[in-house]
Amino acid sequence: MRAVGTVHRDYKISTIDPRLYGSFVEHLGRAVYTGIYEPDHPTADENGMRQDVIDLVRELDVPVVRYPGGNFVSAYNWEDGIGPKEERPVRLDLAWHTSESNQVGIHEFADWAKAANTEMMLAVNLGSRGLDEARAFLEYVNHPGGSYWSDLRRKNGREEPWNVKLWCLGNEMDGPWQIGQKTAEEYGRVAFETAKAMRAFDKSIELVVCGSSSPKMPTYPAWEATVLDYTYDSVDYISLHMYFENHAGDTAAYLAQNARLDDYIETIASVIKVTKAKKRSKKDVYISFDEWNVWYHSNEADRKVLEGRDGWPHAPELLEDIYNFEDVLQVGCILNTFIRRADVVKVGCLAQLVNVIAPIMTVPGGPAWRQTTYYPYLFASRYGRGTSYQLSIDCPAYSTDFAEAVPYLDVSAVESDTDGALTLFIVNRHETDAIALDVALEGFGDRKVIMDKVIAGHALKAVNGPDQQPVAPVDGSGVTIESGRLTGEIAPLSYRMIRLG
Ligand code: AHR
């Protein structure tokens, strides 16, 4: 099998916003407690944050982390998480039926974000609360001083404002599971008024309005059209969420699901365009894909916990998907889609970062370890920043019941804005056959292979764990460049990253 194509320096897709490789920490399960925060852990820093987790987050070079939810935010009082820790209330979290100790709040999270070398992306509660809470929270976080909320922050030990730029106007407000779910009209009005108030405080902040929580929602995509009708000129991004699953155990169909993702992005990009034209607006709105991941391995275990409703546990194990090798390929394909759609998707958040559907897992009191999906995320985050290029590749393809002509090779290309390297991210979805790749490099000058990493040859269901992580990248070989053509063999069911310097 052969795949023949071209990448041409004149055919750029877009500059990639580094925030495409963001992530998400929610007060859910063990993401915060025994995830990022564990004061008794041997590696805990002076704030009680696990240094071993911080080291992994720094290794991933996560540009931005969304916080504090998720479903959690829709009944959250941010004021519960400020002031002396011993005075903070324990609350019942209605989203996940757990107890929230509030030992971590905005101050602790901000310190953690600084230590982890990442920016904060904060969500306001538009479920159980609204505009007034949002403006108070913004003033607390971003105002230098001399006002009620900013002086309270200073009294609580933080002199300087954090100057958070990116704010989410609620979370998944279309979802019946959401505390304070709204119709598109109700939400559109509230989001518009909240945006107006937040912008009256600071015009330069960036606002994300909620789109559909999934393309499976009955209100999709009319929801986006209505919400943008109210908010188009007041917001910068519309958020989309999508999770992937392989309950059917059908690898070919599973790995074709980024065709659905593509369609979702394309549809909402069209809604944005129509709204822009309708409003005769000069500004652009982009997509913040602020929740995406594989999520299904833990469904049954979670059902037992959530349906059993055994009291209100604090930080129980929830959504602890253990990822396998097949998921490496899936995450590679999803990231490729985002790179190819970097013209409209500017922010992306792998949901989530620690313990909850996450690339990083922790053992309470024990080690932090890398899941299989850590690696495609690591490579995209570290080497996928710069400019994305169009690739025209003629490749054998297959069909599923939801997508025609799915190419066996899923490829994206990025030229780095730091070292100029051209990086190809490749997934071979073919279950038995290697594919001979032959790509003409037009206008990129003389190049040689400076890095070649591959994850291949594992059983599809192979997983990592706290003691052993067998699913990890190794050096690839056999790729050559002659007369401006890159050639090499891409193994069946493999993830590959090839960097050309
Ligand atoms: O990421 C887990 C949950 O998925 C989030 O809380 C919610 O926004 C989504 O439904």
PDB file of N, CA and C in Angstrom, residues 33 37 43 75 89 97 150 157-158 163 170-171 181 186 209 253 258 265 276 280 294 304 322 355 382 440 461 478 481:
ATOM      1  N   TYR A  33      -8.170  16.927  44.552  1.00  0.00           N
ATOM      2  CA  TYR A  33      -7.740  16.319  45.815  1.00  0.00           C
ATOM      3  C   TYR A  33      -7.144  14.937  45.546  1.00  0.00           C
ATOM      4  N   TYR A  37      -3.422  18.316  44.297  1.00  0.00           N
ATOM      5  CA  TYR A  37      -3.253  18.762  45.694  1.00  0.00           C
ATOM      6  C   TYR A  37      -3.254  17.571  46.631  1.00  0.00           C
ATOM      7  N   THR A  43       6.086  14.541  47.891  1.00  0.00           N
ATOM      8  CA  THR A  43       6.615  15.589  47.008  1.00  0.00           C
ATOM      9  C   THR A  43       5.868  16.915  47.161  1.00  0.00           C
ATOM     10  N   ALA A  75     -22.891  25.081  39.965  1.00  0.00           N
ATOM     11  CA  ALA A  75     -23.484  25.303  41.291  1.00  0.00           C
ATOM     12  C   ALA A  75     -22.395  25.706  42.282  1.00  0.00           C
ATOM     13  N   PRO A  89     -16.286  26.620  53.987  1.00  0.00           N
ATOM     14  CA  PRO A  89     -17.380  25.652  54.197  1.00  0.00           C
ATOM     15  C   PRO A  89     -17.219  24.386  53.370  1.00  0.00           C
ATOM     16  N   HIS A  97     -22.307  14.656  42.970  1.00  0.00           N
ATOM     17  CA  HIS A  97     -22.803  14.051  44.207  1.00  0.00           C
ATOM     18  C   HIS A  97     -21.666  13.749  45.190  1.00  0.00           C
ATOM     19  N   SER A 150     -11.314  43.537  45.074  1.00  0.00           N
ATOM     20  CA  SER A 150      -9.853  43.466  44.889  1.00  0.00           C
ATOM     21  C   SER A 150      -9.138  43.613  46.232  1.00  0.00           C
ATOM     22  N   GLY A 157      -4.096  37.723  50.879  1.00  0.00           N
ATOM     23  CA  GLY A 157      -2.694  37.357  50.655  1.00  0.00           C
ATOM     24  C   GLY A 157      -2.169  37.509  49.247  1.00  0.00           C
ATOM     25  N   ARG A 158      -2.976  37.995  48.325  1.00  0.00           N
ATOM     26  CA  ARG A 158      -2.469  38.151  46.957  1.00  0.00           C
ATOM     27  C   ARG A 158      -2.558  39.631  46.573  1.00  0.00           C
ATOM     28  N   ASN A 163      -4.755  38.938  36.437  1.00  0.00           N
ATOM     29  CA  ASN A 163      -4.937  39.323  35.023  1.00  0.00           C
ATOM     30  C   ASN A 163      -5.261  38.145  34.112  1.00  0.00           C
ATOM     31  N   GLY A 170     -20.078  30.256  31.676  1.00  0.00           N
ATOM     32  CA  GLY A 170     -20.806  29.048  32.064  1.00  0.00           C
ATOM     33  C   GLY A 170     -20.248  27.814  31.380  1.00  0.00           C
ATOM     34  N   ASN A 171     -20.961  26.718  31.562  1.00  0.00           N
ATOM     35  CA  ASN A 171     -20.533  25.433  31.011  1.00  0.00           C
ATOM     36  C   ASN A 171     -21.731  24.624  30.530  1.00  0.00           C
ATOM     37  N   GLN A 181     -29.823  24.485  33.759  1.00  0.00           N
ATOM     38  CA  GLN A 181     -29.901  24.388  32.282  1.00  0.00           C
ATOM     39  C   GLN A 181     -30.808  25.482  31.720  1.00  0.00           C
ATOM     40  N   GLU A 186     -32.881  31.755  26.621  1.00  0.00           N
ATOM     41  CA  GLU A 186     -32.559  32.182  27.998  1.00  0.00           C
ATOM     42  C   GLU A 186     -31.055  32.374  28.152  1.00  0.00           C
ATOM     43  N   VAL A 209     -18.435  31.772  24.793  1.00  0.00           N
ATOM     44  CA  VAL A 209     -19.846  31.486  25.036  1.00  0.00           C
ATOM     45  C   VAL A 209     -20.083  29.998  24.785  1.00  0.00           C
ATOM     46  N   ALA A 253     -14.081   1.715  12.905  1.00  0.00           N
ATOM     47  CA  ALA A 253     -15.079   2.783  13.081  1.00  0.00           C
ATOM     48  C   ALA A 253     -14.627   3.771  14.151  1.00  0.00           C
ATOM     49  N   ASN A 258     -12.826  10.894  13.900  1.00  0.00           N
ATOM     50  CA  ASN A 258     -12.468  12.312  13.724  1.00  0.00           C
ATOM     51  C   ASN A 258     -13.127  12.897  12.474  1.00  0.00           C
ATOM     52  N   ILE A 265     -16.901  20.699  13.530  1.00  0.00           N
ATOM     53  CA  ILE A 265     -16.166  21.968  13.423  1.00  0.00           C
ATOM     54  C   ILE A 265     -16.648  22.738  12.190  1.00  0.00           C
ATOM     55  N   LYS A 276     -22.086  36.126  11.221  1.00  0.00           N
ATOM     56  CA  LYS A 276     -21.264  37.318  10.932  1.00  0.00           C
ATOM     57  C   LYS A 276     -21.887  38.120   9.777  1.00  0.00           C
ATOM     58  N   ARG A 280     -23.684  41.828   9.741  1.00  0.00           N
ATOM     59  CA  ARG A 280     -22.785  42.782   9.053  1.00  0.00           C
ATOM     60  C   ARG A 280     -21.618  43.117   9.982  1.00  0.00           C
ATOM     61  N   VAL A 294     -11.061  10.859  24.797  1.00  0.00           N
ATOM     62  CA  VAL A 294     -11.699   9.550  24.867  1.00  0.00           C
ATOM     63  C   VAL A 294     -12.307   9.449  26.259  1.00  0.00           C
ATOM     64  N   LYS A 304     -22.073   2.873  38.731  1.00  0.00           N
ATOM     65  CA  LYS A 304     -22.300   2.253  40.050  1.00  0.00           C
ATOM     66  C   LYS A 304     -22.149   3.287  41.163  1.00  0.00           C
ATOM     67  N   ILE A 322      -8.766   4.238  32.158  1.00  0.00           N
ATOM     68  CA  ILE A 322      -7.395   3.776  31.923  1.00  0.00           C
ATOM     69  C   ILE A 322      -7.257   3.571  30.421  1.00  0.00           C
ATOM     70  N   ASN A 355      -6.006  12.490  36.692  1.00  0.00           N
ATOM     71  CA  ASN A 355      -6.879  11.451  37.271  1.00  0.00           C
ATOM     72  C   ASN A 355      -8.252  11.306  36.624  1.00  0.00           C
ATOM     73  N   ARG A 382       4.408  19.990  22.308  1.00  0.00           N
ATOM     74  CA  ARG A 382       5.793  20.458  22.233  1.00  0.00           C
ATOM     75  C   ARG A 382       6.226  20.813  20.821  1.00  0.00           C
ATOM     76  N   ALA A 440       6.430  14.710  -1.246  1.00  0.00           N
ATOM     77  CA  ALA A 440       7.305  15.728  -1.837  1.00  0.00           C
ATOM     78  C   ALA A 440       7.292  16.953  -0.937  1.00  0.00           C
ATOM     79  N   LYS A 461      -5.410  -3.336  23.310  1.00  0.00           N
ATOM     80  CA  LYS A 461      -5.920  -3.059  24.660  1.00  0.00           C
ATOM     81  C   LYS A 461      -4.794  -2.932  25.693  1.00  0.00           C
ATOM     82  N   GLY A 478      14.300   4.300   9.290  1.00  0.00           N
ATOM     83  CA  GLY A 478      14.002   3.951   7.906  1.00  0.00           C
ATOM     84  C   GLY A 478      13.451   5.080   7.069  1.00  0.00           C
ATOM     85  N   ILE A 481      15.284  11.128   3.144  1.00  0.00           N
ATOM     86  CA  ILE A 481      14.896  12.252   2.277  1.00  0.00           C
ATOM     87  C   ILE A 481      15.903  12.316   1.140  1.00  0.00           C
TER      88      ILE A 481
END
